[in-house]
Amino acid sequence: MNKQLLIIGRPRSSKTVFLTQFYSRLQKKKSKLILYKTVDDLSPISGAREALANGDEPGPTNTQKSEYFYLPIQTNEGVQIDLRCPEYAGEQVNNIVETREVDKTWTDAIRTSDNWIFFIRLNGINHSFDISVMEISKENPIIKGESTDNNSLSDQSSLIELLQLLLHHKGYNYHLRNAKIKLTIVLTCWDELNTNDKPKDILQSRLPLLLNFIVTNWDNKCLKFIGLSALEFPLNTVENKEKYQIEGPESFGYIIKEDGEKTNDITELILEAL
Ligand SMILES: Nc1nc2c(ncn2[C@@H]2O[C@H](COP(=O)(O)OP(=O)(O)O)[C@@H](O)[C@H]2O)c(=O)[nH]1
Ligand SMILES: [Mg+2]
Protein backbone atom coordinates (compact mmCIF):
# COMPACT_ATOMS: atom_id res chain seq x y z
CA MET A 1 0.00 0.00 0.00
CA ASN A 2 1.45 3.34 -0.93
CA LYS A 3 -0.14 6.17 1.00
CA GLN A 4 0.87 9.75 0.67
CA LEU A 5 0.22 11.97 3.59
CA LEU A 6 0.07 15.68 3.14
CA ILE A 7 0.77 17.73 6.23
CA ILE A 8 -0.51 21.26 5.81
CA GLY A 9 0.21 24.01 8.29
CA ARG A 10 1.14 27.62 8.54
CA PRO A 11 4.53 28.74 9.89
CA ARG A 12 5.32 27.72 13.48
CA SER A 13 2.52 25.19 13.66
CA SER A 14 4.85 22.37 14.87
CA LYS A 15 5.32 20.52 11.56
CA THR A 16 9.08 20.11 11.82
CA VAL A 17 8.98 19.23 15.50
CA PHE A 18 6.29 16.63 14.89
CA LEU A 19 8.14 14.93 12.01
CA THR A 20 11.33 14.89 14.03
CA GLN A 21 9.70 13.49 17.17
CA PHE A 22 7.77 10.99 15.03
CA TYR A 23 10.97 9.73 13.46
CA SER A 24 12.82 9.55 16.82
CA ARG A 25 10.07 7.37 18.30
CA LEU A 26 10.09 5.04 15.31
CA GLN A 27 13.84 4.77 15.48
CA LYS A 28 13.85 4.02 19.22
CA LYS A 29 11.00 1.53 18.67
CA LYS A 30 8.84 3.31 21.24
CA SER A 31 5.75 3.16 19.04
CA LYS A 32 2.95 1.08 17.59
CA LEU A 33 4.30 1.72 14.12
CA ILE A 34 7.75 0.55 13.12
CA LEU A 35 10.21 1.36 10.35
CA TYR A 36 10.45 -1.60 7.97
CA LYS A 37 13.70 -0.35 6.47
CA THR A 38 16.14 2.44 7.15
CA VAL A 39 15.36 5.97 6.02
CA ASP A 40 17.65 7.00 3.15
CA ASP A 41 17.63 10.74 3.64
CA LEU A 42 17.30 12.39 7.00
CA SER A 43 18.46 15.81 5.85
CA PRO A 44 14.97 17.44 6.01
CA ILE A 45 14.92 16.93 9.79
CA SER A 46 18.61 16.74 10.68
CA GLY A 47 18.86 20.29 12.07
CA ALA A 48 15.78 19.84 14.23
CA ARG A 49 16.98 16.45 15.52
CA GLU A 50 20.25 17.92 16.65
CA ALA A 51 18.53 20.86 18.35
CA LEU A 52 16.05 18.68 20.25
CA ALA A 53 18.75 16.26 21.42
CA ASN A 54 20.45 19.29 23.00
CA GLY A 55 17.19 20.40 24.56
CA ASP A 56 16.86 23.38 22.20
CA GLU A 57 13.84 24.45 20.15
CA PRO A 58 14.55 24.06 16.43
CA GLY A 59 14.85 27.13 14.22
CA PRO A 60 12.39 27.82 11.38
CA THR A 61 12.58 25.80 8.17
CA ASN A 62 14.36 27.54 5.30
CA THR A 63 11.80 29.34 3.09
CA GLN A 64 13.20 28.04 -0.20
CA LYS A 65 13.39 24.49 1.01
CA SER A 66 10.70 22.10 -0.13
CA GLU A 67 11.51 18.44 0.04
CA TYR A 68 9.80 15.22 0.81
CA PHE A 69 10.54 13.33 3.93
CA TYR A 70 10.05 9.66 3.18
CA LEU A 71 9.20 7.15 5.86
CA PRO A 72 8.78 3.42 5.19
CA ILE A 73 6.53 2.34 8.06
CA GLN A 74 4.67 -0.77 9.04
CA THR A 75 1.71 -1.35 11.34
CA ASN A 76 1.68 -4.18 13.87
CA GLU A 77 -0.68 -6.06 11.53
CA GLY A 78 2.18 -6.10 9.02
CA VAL A 79 0.68 -3.55 6.64
CA GLN A 80 3.42 -1.52 4.99
CA ILE A 81 2.77 2.13 4.29
CA ASP A 82 5.09 4.49 2.50
CA LEU A 83 4.60 7.93 3.89
CA ARG A 84 5.78 10.94 2.03
CA CYS A 85 5.50 14.05 4.09
CA PRO A 86 6.43 17.30 2.47
CA GLU A 87 8.77 19.28 4.69
CA TYR A 88 8.59 22.90 3.66
CA ALA A 89 8.69 26.35 5.12
CA GLY A 90 5.23 27.30 6.30
CA GLU A 91 5.53 30.65 4.51
CA GLN A 92 4.66 28.77 1.33
CA VAL A 93 1.23 28.11 2.79
CA ASN A 94 0.81 31.81 3.60
CA ASN A 95 1.80 32.66 0.02
CA ILE A 96 -0.87 30.35 -1.35
CA VAL A 97 -3.57 32.27 0.53
CA GLU A 98 -2.15 35.69 -0.29
CA THR A 99 -1.54 35.15 -4.00
CA ARG A 100 -4.17 32.45 -4.70
CA GLU A 101 -1.44 30.70 -6.63
CA VAL A 102 -0.51 27.10 -6.11
CA ASP A 103 2.78 25.99 -7.67
CA LYS A 104 3.43 22.61 -9.31
CA THR A 105 4.98 20.93 -6.27
CA TRP A 106 1.92 21.84 -4.28
CA THR A 107 -0.61 20.90 -6.97
CA ASP A 108 1.07 17.50 -7.28
CA ALA A 109 1.08 17.04 -3.53
CA ILE A 110 -2.63 17.94 -3.33
CA ARG A 111 -3.63 15.68 -6.23
CA THR A 112 -1.66 12.62 -5.15
CA SER A 113 -2.73 12.67 -1.53
CA ASP A 114 -6.12 11.60 -0.21
CA ASN A 115 -5.04 11.98 3.41
CA TRP A 116 -4.66 15.55 4.51
CA ILE A 117 -3.43 16.47 7.95
CA PHE A 118 -4.14 20.06 8.83
CA PHE A 119 -1.99 21.49 11.64
CA ILE A 120 -3.49 24.42 13.52
CA ARG A 121 -1.78 26.08 16.48
CA LEU A 122 -4.60 27.87 18.24
CA ASN A 123 -2.33 30.06 20.34
CA GLY A 124 -0.78 31.54 17.22
CA ILE A 125 -4.11 32.53 15.70
CA ASN A 126 -4.74 36.26 15.55
CA HIS A 127 -8.17 37.52 16.43
CA SER A 128 -10.27 38.94 13.70
CA PHE A 129 -11.16 42.59 13.78
CA ASP A 130 -14.20 42.83 15.99
CA ILE A 131 -16.73 45.50 15.09
CA SER A 132 -17.93 45.61 18.69
CA VAL A 133 -14.62 47.11 19.82
CA MET A 134 -14.90 50.02 17.41
CA GLU A 135 -15.19 53.37 19.06
CA ILE A 136 -16.37 56.19 16.89
CA SER A 137 -17.38 59.50 18.36
CA LYS A 138 -18.04 62.96 16.95
CA GLU A 139 -14.74 64.23 18.35
CA ASN A 140 -12.88 61.21 17.17
CA PRO A 141 -14.30 59.71 13.97
CA ILE A 142 -11.31 57.39 13.60
CA ILE A 143 -11.86 53.74 14.34
CA LYS A 144 -10.06 52.60 17.44
CA GLY A 145 -9.62 48.91 17.83
CA GLU A 146 -7.17 46.09 18.36
CA SER A 147 -6.26 45.87 14.73
CA THR A 148 -4.93 48.63 12.54
CA ASP A 149 -5.09 46.56 9.39
CA ASN A 150 -8.84 46.10 8.99
CA ASN A 151 -8.62 44.91 5.43
CA SER A 152 -6.52 41.83 6.07
CA LEU A 153 -8.19 38.47 6.40
CA SER A 154 -8.60 37.08 9.87
CA ASP A 155 -6.64 33.89 10.47
CA GLN A 156 -9.90 31.97 10.65
CA SER A 157 -10.96 33.18 7.18
CA SER A 158 -7.47 32.44 5.83
CA LEU A 159 -7.69 28.85 7.01
CA ILE A 160 -11.09 28.43 5.33
CA GLU A 161 -9.76 30.05 2.17
CA LEU A 162 -6.79 27.72 2.22
CA LEU A 163 -9.02 24.65 2.45
CA GLN A 164 -11.15 25.99 -0.40
CA LEU A 165 -8.08 26.48 -2.58
CA LEU A 166 -6.85 22.98 -1.82
CA LEU A 167 -10.27 21.51 -2.62
CA HIS A 168 -10.39 23.47 -5.85
CA HIS A 169 -7.04 22.07 -6.98
CA LYS A 170 -8.16 18.61 -6.01
CA GLY A 171 -11.10 19.01 -8.41
CA TYR A 172 -13.68 18.75 -5.66
CA ASN A 173 -17.36 18.72 -6.61
CA TYR A 174 -19.04 21.26 -4.35
CA HIS A 175 -22.41 19.56 -4.70
CA LEU A 176 -21.24 16.58 -2.74
CA ARG A 177 -19.94 16.13 0.75
CA ASN A 178 -16.33 15.09 0.55
CA ALA A 179 -16.03 11.36 1.13
CA LYS A 180 -12.77 10.85 -0.73
CA ILE A 181 -10.25 12.91 1.15
CA LYS A 182 -9.61 12.00 4.74
CA LEU A 183 -9.11 15.20 6.69
CA THR A 184 -7.48 15.13 10.09
CA ILE A 185 -7.54 18.42 11.93
CA VAL A 186 -4.67 18.49 14.40
CA LEU A 187 -4.63 21.12 17.12
CA THR A 188 -0.92 21.42 17.78
CA CYS A 189 1.01 22.67 20.82
CA TRP A 190 -1.84 21.30 22.92
CA ASP A 191 0.24 21.91 26.07
CA GLU A 192 -0.23 25.66 25.50
CA LEU A 193 -4.02 25.38 25.73
CA ASN A 194 -4.22 24.15 29.36
CA THR A 195 -7.50 22.38 28.83
CA ASN A 196 -9.24 19.08 29.45
CA ASP A 197 -11.74 19.61 26.66
CA LYS A 198 -11.94 17.42 23.60
CA PRO A 199 -10.22 18.69 20.43
CA LYS A 200 -13.43 19.24 18.47
CA ASP A 201 -15.01 21.19 21.35
CA ILE A 202 -11.99 23.48 21.54
CA LEU A 203 -12.19 24.11 17.82
CA GLN A 204 -15.89 24.90 18.18
CA SER A 205 -15.16 27.50 20.85
CA ARG A 206 -12.09 29.04 19.20
CA LEU A 207 -12.73 28.78 15.43
CA PRO A 208 -16.47 28.10 15.01
CA LEU A 209 -16.65 29.29 11.41
CA LEU A 210 -13.84 27.01 10.33
CA LEU A 211 -15.45 24.04 12.06
CA ASN A 212 -18.72 24.88 10.38
CA PHE A 213 -17.06 24.96 6.96
CA ILE A 214 -15.39 21.62 7.57
CA VAL A 215 -18.46 19.74 8.82
CA THR A 216 -20.64 21.05 6.00
CA ASN A 217 -18.14 20.08 3.32
CA TRP A 218 -16.89 16.76 4.64
CA ASP A 219 -18.58 13.47 5.24
CA ASN A 220 -18.34 12.74 8.94
CA LYS A 221 -16.64 9.39 8.25
CA CYS A 222 -13.69 11.19 6.66
CA LEU A 223 -13.09 13.63 9.51
CA LYS A 224 -11.01 13.46 12.66
CA PHE A 225 -10.10 16.02 15.30
CA ILE A 226 -6.96 15.34 17.28
CA GLY A 227 -4.81 17.26 19.77
CA LEU A 228 -1.02 17.06 19.55
CA SER A 229 1.81 18.21 21.70
CA ALA A 230 4.92 17.06 19.88
CA LEU A 231 7.22 18.63 22.50
CA GLU A 232 5.03 18.12 25.62
CA PHE A 233 6.34 21.36 27.12
CA PRO A 234 8.31 24.38 25.89
CA LEU A 235 12.09 24.07 26.06
CA ASN A 236 12.58 27.47 27.63
CA THR A 237 13.79 26.47 31.07
CA VAL A 238 16.99 24.72 32.14
CA GLU A 239 14.92 22.05 33.84
CA ASN A 240 12.95 21.22 30.68
CA LYS A 241 16.06 21.27 28.50
CA GLU A 242 17.72 18.81 30.86
CA LYS A 243 14.79 16.41 30.59
CA TYR A 244 15.38 16.27 26.83
CA GLN A 245 19.13 15.88 27.22
CA ILE A 246 18.85 13.11 29.81
CA GLU A 247 15.81 11.10 28.76
CA GLY A 248 15.96 11.81 25.03
CA PRO A 249 13.44 13.77 22.92
CA GLU A 250 11.58 10.58 21.98
CA SER A 251 10.42 10.18 25.61
CA PHE A 252 8.17 13.23 25.25
CA GLY A 253 5.10 14.29 23.34
CA TYR A 254 1.50 13.07 23.34
CA ILE A 255 -1.71 13.11 21.37
CA ILE A 256 -5.31 13.62 22.49
CA LYS A 257 -7.72 11.43 20.60
CA GLU A 258 -11.23 12.47 19.60
CA ASP A 259 -12.76 11.06 22.77
CA GLY A 260 -10.24 12.95 24.91
CA GLU A 261 -8.02 9.94 25.61
CA LYS A 262 -4.35 10.83 25.96
CA THR A 263 -1.60 8.63 24.56
CA ASN A 264 2.15 9.14 24.63
CA ASP A 265 2.73 7.45 21.32
CA ILE A 266 2.57 10.34 18.85
CA THR A 267 2.98 7.92 15.92
CA GLU A 268 -0.66 6.98 16.48
CA LEU A 269 -1.53 10.30 14.88
CA ILE A 270 -0.60 8.74 11.55
CA LEU A 271 -2.77 5.68 12.26
CA GLU A 272 -5.68 8.03 12.96
CA ALA A 273 -5.06 9.89 9.70
CA LEU A 274 -4.92 6.82 7.42
N1 LIG B 1 5.02 24.42 23.68
C1 LIG B 1 5.22 23.82 22.51
N2 LIG B 1 5.97 24.40 21.56
C2 LIG B 1 6.13 23.76 20.39
C3 LIG B 1 5.53 22.50 20.12
N3 LIG B 1 5.84 22.12 18.86
C4 LIG B 1 6.64 23.10 18.36
N4 LIG B 1 6.82 24.08 19.28
C5 LIG B 1 7.65 25.29 19.09
O1 LIG B 1 7.06 26.10 18.08
C6 LIG B 1 8.04 26.60 17.19
C7 LIG B 1 7.71 26.22 15.76
O2 LIG B 1 7.77 24.81 15.59
P1 LIG B 1 8.17 24.17 14.18
O3 LIG B 1 8.04 22.69 14.31
O4 LIG B 1 9.50 24.67 13.71
O5 LIG B 1 7.01 24.74 13.26
P2 LIG B 1 6.85 24.65 11.67
O6 LIG B 1 7.15 26.01 11.15
O7 LIG B 1 5.41 24.29 11.46
O8 LIG B 1 7.78 23.59 11.13
C8 LIG B 1 9.38 26.06 17.68
O9 LIG B 1 10.03 27.06 18.40
C9 LIG B 1 9.03 24.91 18.56
O10 LIG B 1 9.95 24.73 19.57
C10 LIG B 1 4.73 21.89 21.16
O11 LIG B 1 4.18 20.79 21.03
N5 LIG B 1 4.61 22.59 22.33
MG1 LIG C 1 9.23 23.71 9.63
PDB file of N, CA, C and O in Angstrom, residues 3-6 8 109-118 163-174 176-185 214 217-224 272-274:
ATOM      1  N   LYS A   3       0.679   5.036   0.571  1.00  0.00           N
ATOM      2  CA  LYS A   3      -0.143   6.174   0.999  1.00  0.00           C
ATOM      3  C   LYS A   3       0.697   7.422   1.038  1.00  0.00           C
ATOM      4  O   LYS A   3       1.812   7.404   1.537  1.00  0.00           O
ATOM      5  N   GLN A   4       0.157   8.485   0.550  1.00  0.00           N
ATOM      6  CA  GLN A   4       0.870   9.751   0.668  1.00  0.00           C
ATOM      7  C   GLN A   4       0.129  10.651   1.627  1.00  0.00           C
ATOM      8  O   GLN A   4      -1.055  10.912   1.434  1.00  0.00           O
ATOM      9  N   LEU A   5       0.830  11.080   2.613  1.00  0.00           N
ATOM     10  CA  LEU A   5       0.220  11.968   3.588  1.00  0.00           C
ATOM     11  C   LEU A   5       0.666  13.395   3.360  1.00  0.00           C
ATOM     12  O   LEU A   5       1.847  13.648   3.224  1.00  0.00           O
ATOM     13  N   LEU A   6      -0.276  14.283   3.339  1.00  0.00           N
ATOM     14  CA  LEU A   6       0.069  15.683   3.142  1.00  0.00           C
ATOM     15  C   LEU A   6      -0.170  16.423   4.453  1.00  0.00           C
ATOM     16  O   LEU A   6      -1.296  16.483   4.943  1.00  0.00           O
ATOM     17  N   ILE A   8      -0.340  19.861   6.174  1.00  0.00           N
ATOM     18  CA  ILE A   8      -0.512  21.259   5.808  1.00  0.00           C
ATOM     19  C   ILE A   8      -0.504  22.084   7.091  1.00  0.00           C
ATOM     20  O   ILE A   8      -1.176  21.724   8.063  1.00  0.00           O
ATOM     21  N   ALA A 109       1.263  17.568  -4.892  1.00  0.00           N
ATOM     22  CA  ALA A 109       1.076  17.042  -3.530  1.00  0.00           C
ATOM     23  C   ALA A 109      -0.422  16.931  -3.198  1.00  0.00           C
ATOM     24  O   ALA A 109      -0.871  15.939  -2.614  1.00  0.00           O
ATOM     25  N   ILE A 110      -1.188  17.923  -3.619  1.00  0.00           N
ATOM     26  CA  ILE A 110      -2.629  17.935  -3.329  1.00  0.00           C
ATOM     27  C   ILE A 110      -3.330  16.803  -4.103  1.00  0.00           C
ATOM     28  O   ILE A 110      -4.142  16.056  -3.559  1.00  0.00           O
ATOM     29  N   ARG A 111      -2.957  16.677  -5.380  1.00  0.00           N
ATOM     30  CA  ARG A 111      -3.630  15.677  -6.227  1.00  0.00           C
ATOM     31  C   ARG A 111      -3.305  14.248  -5.823  1.00  0.00           C
ATOM     32  O   ARG A 111      -4.154  13.371  -5.909  1.00  0.00           O
ATOM     33  N   THR A 112      -2.053  14.016  -5.408  1.00  0.00           N
ATOM     34  CA  THR A 112      -1.665  12.618  -5.149  1.00  0.00           C
ATOM     35  C   THR A 112      -1.979  12.174  -3.725  1.00  0.00           C
ATOM     36  O   THR A 112      -1.798  11.012  -3.397  1.00  0.00           O
ATOM     37  N   SER A 113      -2.442  13.090  -2.898  1.00  0.00           N
ATOM     38  CA  SER A 113      -2.731  12.674  -1.530  1.00  0.00           C
ATOM     39  C   SER A 113      -4.228  12.717  -1.219  1.00  0.00           C
ATOM     40  O   SER A 113      -4.903  13.711  -1.485  1.00  0.00           O
ATOM     41  N   ASP A 114      -4.720  11.636  -0.654  1.00  0.00           N
ATOM     42  CA  ASP A 114      -6.118  11.596  -0.205  1.00  0.00           C
ATOM     43  C   ASP A 114      -6.195  11.606   1.321  1.00  0.00           C
ATOM     44  O   ASP A 114      -7.231  11.305   1.911  1.00  0.00           O
ATOM     45  N   ASN A 115      -5.084  11.886   1.951  1.00  0.00           N
ATOM     46  CA  ASN A 115      -5.044  11.977   3.412  1.00  0.00           C
ATOM     47  C   ASN A 115      -4.375  13.291   3.788  1.00  0.00           C
ATOM     48  O   ASN A 115      -3.164  13.420   3.709  1.00  0.00           O
ATOM     49  N   TRP A 116      -5.199  14.242   4.158  1.00  0.00           N
ATOM     50  CA  TRP A 116      -4.655  15.551   4.508  1.00  0.00           C
ATOM     51  C   TRP A 116      -4.669  15.724   6.030  1.00  0.00           C
ATOM     52  O   TRP A 116      -5.672  15.446   6.692  1.00  0.00           O
ATOM     53  N   ILE A 117      -3.540  16.196   6.516  1.00  0.00           N
ATOM     54  CA  ILE A 117      -3.434  16.467   7.950  1.00  0.00           C
ATOM     55  C   ILE A 117      -3.219  17.963   8.096  1.00  0.00           C
ATOM     56  O   ILE A 117      -2.255  18.508   7.579  1.00  0.00           O
ATOM     57  N   PHE A 118      -4.153  18.600   8.758  1.00  0.00           N
ATOM     58  CA  PHE A 118      -4.138  20.061   8.834  1.00  0.00           C
ATOM     59  C   PHE A 118      -3.707  20.477  10.239  1.00  0.00           C
ATOM     60  O   PHE A 118      -4.425  20.256  11.205  1.00  0.00           O
ATOM     61  N   LEU A 163      -8.355  25.932   2.723  1.00  0.00           N
ATOM     62  CA  LEU A 163      -9.020  24.651   2.454  1.00  0.00           C
ATOM     63  C   LEU A 163      -9.780  24.704   1.128  1.00  0.00           C
ATOM     64  O   LEU A 163      -9.773  23.749   0.359  1.00  0.00           O
ATOM     65  N   GLN A 164     -10.412  25.845   0.859  1.00  0.00           N
ATOM     66  CA  GLN A 164     -11.148  25.990  -0.402  1.00  0.00           C
ATOM     67  C   GLN A 164     -10.213  25.887  -1.600  1.00  0.00           C
ATOM     68  O   GLN A 164     -10.534  25.242  -2.595  1.00  0.00           O
ATOM     69  N   LEU A 165      -9.055  26.540  -1.486  1.00  0.00           N
ATOM     70  CA  LEU A 165      -8.078  26.479  -2.578  1.00  0.00           C
ATOM     71  C   LEU A 165      -7.587  25.047  -2.795  1.00  0.00           C
ATOM     72  O   LEU A 165      -7.460  24.586  -3.924  1.00  0.00           O
ATOM     73  N   LEU A 166      -7.336  24.365  -1.707  1.00  0.00           N
ATOM     74  CA  LEU A 166      -6.851  22.980  -1.821  1.00  0.00           C
ATOM     75  C   LEU A 166      -7.921  22.105  -2.467  1.00  0.00           C
ATOM     76  O   LEU A 166      -7.631  21.301  -3.347  1.00  0.00           O
ATOM     77  N   LEU A 167      -9.163  22.305  -2.047  1.00  0.00           N
ATOM     78  CA  LEU A 167     -10.268  21.511  -2.622  1.00  0.00           C
ATOM     79  C   LEU A 167     -10.432  21.809  -4.102  1.00  0.00           C
ATOM     80  O   LEU A 167     -10.675  20.921  -4.908  1.00  0.00           O
ATOM     81  N   HIS A 168     -10.274  23.079  -4.453  1.00  0.00           N
ATOM     82  CA  HIS A 168     -10.392  23.470  -5.855  1.00  0.00           C
ATOM     83  C   HIS A 168      -9.345  22.745  -6.708  1.00  0.00           C
ATOM     84  O   HIS A 168      -9.649  22.191  -7.760  1.00  0.00           O
ATOM     85  N   HIS A 169      -8.106  22.717  -6.213  1.00  0.00           N
ATOM     86  CA  HIS A 169      -7.039  22.070  -6.981  1.00  0.00           C
ATOM     87  C   HIS A 169      -7.167  20.559  -6.976  1.00  0.00           C
ATOM     88  O   HIS A 169      -6.586  19.869  -7.801  1.00  0.00           O
ATOM     89  N   LYS A 170      -7.922  20.047  -6.053  1.00  0.00           N
ATOM     90  CA  LYS A 170      -8.164  18.608  -6.013  1.00  0.00           C
ATOM     91  C   LYS A 170      -9.279  18.253  -7.003  1.00  0.00           C
ATOM     92  O   LYS A 170      -9.502  17.098  -7.323  1.00  0.00           O
ATOM     93  N   GLY A 171      -9.986  19.254  -7.488  1.00  0.00           N
ATOM     94  CA  GLY A 171     -11.096  19.010  -8.406  1.00  0.00           C
ATOM     95  C   GLY A 171     -12.338  18.546  -7.660  1.00  0.00           C
ATOM     96  O   GLY A 171     -13.075  17.673  -8.106  1.00  0.00           O
ATOM     97  N   TYR A 172     -12.565  19.155  -6.530  1.00  0.00           N
ATOM     98  CA  TYR A 172     -13.678  18.755  -5.659  1.00  0.00           C
ATOM     99  C   TYR A 172     -15.024  19.238  -6.200  1.00  0.00           C
ATOM    100  O   TYR A 172     -15.163  20.374  -6.632  1.00  0.00           O
ATOM    101  N   ASN A 173     -16.004  18.367  -6.180  1.00  0.00           N
ATOM    102  CA  ASN A 173     -17.359  18.716  -6.608  1.00  0.00           C
ATOM    103  C   ASN A 173     -18.134  19.291  -5.416  1.00  0.00           C
ATOM    104  O   ASN A 173     -18.469  18.578  -4.474  1.00  0.00           O
ATOM    105  N   TYR A 174     -18.415  20.576  -5.491  1.00  0.00           N
ATOM    106  CA  TYR A 174     -19.041  21.262  -4.352  1.00  0.00           C
ATOM    107  C   TYR A 174     -20.465  20.811  -4.044  1.00  0.00           C
ATOM    108  O   TYR A 174     -21.031  21.172  -3.034  1.00  0.00           O
ATOM    109  N   LEU A 176     -21.277  17.784  -3.580  1.00  0.00           N
ATOM    110  CA  LEU A 176     -21.238  16.583  -2.743  1.00  0.00           C
ATOM    111  C   LEU A 176     -20.436  16.844  -1.478  1.00  0.00           C
ATOM    112  O   LEU A 176     -19.503  17.630  -1.469  1.00  0.00           O
ATOM    113  N   ARG A 177     -20.783  16.095  -0.450  1.00  0.00           N
ATOM    114  CA  ARG A 177     -19.941  16.128   0.747  1.00  0.00           C
ATOM    115  C   ARG A 177     -18.710  15.290   0.461  1.00  0.00           C
ATOM    116  O   ARG A 177     -18.818  14.214  -0.110  1.00  0.00           O
ATOM    117  N   ASN A 178     -17.566  15.788   0.866  1.00  0.00           N
ATOM    118  CA  ASN A 178     -16.335  15.094   0.555  1.00  0.00           C
ATOM    119  C   ASN A 178     -16.202  13.759   1.285  1.00  0.00           C
ATOM    120  O   ASN A 178     -16.137  13.721   2.503  1.00  0.00           O
ATOM    121  N   ALA A 179     -16.180  12.678   0.510  1.00  0.00           N
ATOM    122  CA  ALA A 179     -16.025  11.357   1.131  1.00  0.00           C
ATOM    123  C   ALA A 179     -14.791  10.667   0.572  1.00  0.00           C
ATOM    124  O   ALA A 179     -14.611   9.469   0.715  1.00  0.00           O
ATOM    125  N   LYS A 180     -13.947  11.440  -0.093  1.00  0.00           N
ATOM    126  CA  LYS A 180     -12.773  10.854  -0.731  1.00  0.00           C
ATOM    127  C   LYS A 180     -11.488  11.233   0.000  1.00  0.00           C
ATOM    128  O   LYS A 180     -10.573  10.446   0.133  1.00  0.00           O
ATOM    129  N   ILE A 181     -11.464  12.460   0.467  1.00  0.00           N
ATOM    130  CA  ILE A 181     -10.247  12.914   1.148  1.00  0.00           C
ATOM    131  C   ILE A 181     -10.446  12.802   2.648  1.00  0.00           C
ATOM    132  O   ILE A 181     -11.385  13.369   3.196  1.00  0.00           O
ATOM    133  N   LYS A 182      -9.548  12.082   3.285  1.00  0.00           N
ATOM    134  CA  LYS A 182      -9.614  11.996   4.735  1.00  0.00           C
ATOM    135  C   LYS A 182      -8.931  13.240   5.305  1.00  0.00           C
ATOM    136  O   LYS A 182      -7.781  13.516   4.996  1.00  0.00           O
ATOM    137  N   LEU A 183      -9.665  13.981   6.113  1.00  0.00           N
ATOM    138  CA  LEU A 183      -9.111  15.198   6.690  1.00  0.00           C
ATOM    139  C   LEU A 183      -8.952  15.032   8.205  1.00  0.00           C
ATOM    140  O   LEU A 183      -9.909  14.741   8.915  1.00  0.00           O
ATOM    141  N   THR A 184      -7.736  15.195   8.655  1.00  0.00           N
ATOM    142  CA  THR A 184      -7.483  15.128  10.092  1.00  0.00           C
ATOM    143  C   THR A 184      -7.041  16.504  10.557  1.00  0.00           C
ATOM    144  O   THR A 184      -6.017  17.019  10.123  1.00  0.00           O
ATOM    145  N   ILE A 185      -7.873  17.100  11.382  1.00  0.00           N
ATOM    146  CA  ILE A 185      -7.536  18.421  11.933  1.00  0.00           C
ATOM    147  C   ILE A 185      -6.738  18.179  13.211  1.00  0.00           C
ATOM    148  O   ILE A 185      -7.209  17.501  14.134  1.00  0.00           O
ATOM    149  N   ILE A 214     -15.889  22.995   7.703  1.00  0.00           N
ATOM    150  CA  ILE A 214     -15.393  21.619   7.571  1.00  0.00           C
ATOM    151  C   ILE A 214     -16.547  20.615   7.651  1.00  0.00           C
ATOM    152  O   ILE A 214     -16.678  19.741   6.800  1.00  0.00           O
ATOM    153  N   ASN A 217     -18.739  20.528   4.574  1.00  0.00           N
ATOM    154  CA  ASN A 217     -18.141  20.077   3.317  1.00  0.00           C
ATOM    155  C   ASN A 217     -17.579  18.655   3.355  1.00  0.00           C
ATOM    156  O   ASN A 217     -17.251  18.104   2.320  1.00  0.00           O
ATOM    157  N   TRP A 218     -17.443  18.106   4.538  1.00  0.00           N
ATOM    158  CA  TRP A 218     -16.888  16.755   4.637  1.00  0.00           C
ATOM    159  C   TRP A 218     -17.898  15.766   5.189  1.00  0.00           C
ATOM    160  O   TRP A 218     -18.684  16.111   6.087  1.00  0.00           O
ATOM    161  N   ASP A 219     -17.828  14.578   4.680  1.00  0.00           N
ATOM    162  CA  ASP A 219     -18.580  13.469   5.239  1.00  0.00           C
ATOM    163  C   ASP A 219     -17.967  13.150   6.608  1.00  0.00           C
ATOM    164  O   ASP A 219     -16.739  13.079   6.727  1.00  0.00           O
ATOM    165  N   ASN A 220     -18.803  12.977   7.589  1.00  0.00           N
ATOM    166  CA  ASN A 220     -18.342  12.739   8.944  1.00  0.00           C
ATOM    167  C   ASN A 220     -17.339  11.578   9.060  1.00  0.00           C
ATOM    168  O   ASN A 220     -16.426  11.609   9.876  1.00  0.00           O
ATOM    169  N   LYS A 221     -17.524  10.577   8.202  1.00  0.00           N
ATOM    170  CA  LYS A 221     -16.642   9.389   8.248  1.00  0.00           C
ATOM    171  C   LYS A 221     -15.202   9.735   7.867  1.00  0.00           C
ATOM    172  O   LYS A 221     -14.288   9.004   8.190  1.00  0.00           O
ATOM    173  N   CYS A 222     -15.022  10.834   7.152  1.00  0.00           N
ATOM    174  CA  CYS A 222     -13.688  11.192   6.661  1.00  0.00           C
ATOM    175  C   CYS A 222     -13.048  12.299   7.483  1.00  0.00           C
ATOM    176  O   CYS A 222     -12.125  12.964   7.027  1.00  0.00           O
ATOM    177  N   LEU A 223     -13.568  12.528   8.672  1.00  0.00           N
ATOM    178  CA  LEU A 223     -13.086  13.627   9.505  1.00  0.00           C
ATOM    179  C   LEU A 223     -12.586  13.146  10.854  1.00  0.00           C
ATOM    180  O   LEU A 223     -13.192  12.281  11.470  1.00  0.00           O
ATOM    181  N   LYS A 224     -11.503  13.738  11.310  1.00  0.00           N
ATOM    182  CA  LYS A 224     -11.011  13.464  12.660  1.00  0.00           C
ATOM    183  C   LYS A 224     -10.486  14.751  13.276  1.00  0.00           C
ATOM    184  O   LYS A 224      -9.969  15.615  12.565  1.00  0.00           O
ATOM    185  N   GLU A 272      -4.367   7.353  12.959  1.00  0.00           N
ATOM    186  CA  GLU A 272      -5.680   8.032  12.963  1.00  0.00           C
ATOM    187  C   GLU A 272      -5.958   8.676  11.589  1.00  0.00           C
ATOM    188  O   GLU A 272      -7.083   8.780  11.161  1.00  0.00           O
ATOM    189  N   ALA A 273      -4.896   9.134  10.945  1.00  0.00           N
ATOM    190  CA  ALA A 273      -5.056   9.889   9.697  1.00  0.00           C
ATOM    191  C   ALA A 273      -5.147   9.006   8.449  1.00  0.00           C
ATOM    192  O   ALA A 273      -5.407   9.509   7.364  1.00  0.00           O
ATOM    193  N   LEU A 274      -4.910   7.707   8.613  1.00  0.00           N
ATOM    194  CA  LEU A 274      -4.918   6.823   7.424  1.00  0.00           C
ATOM    195  C   LEU A 274      -6.309   6.549   6.912  1.00  0.00           C
ATOM    196  O   LEU A 274      -7.254   6.541   7.675  1.00  0.00           O
TER     197      LEU A 274
END
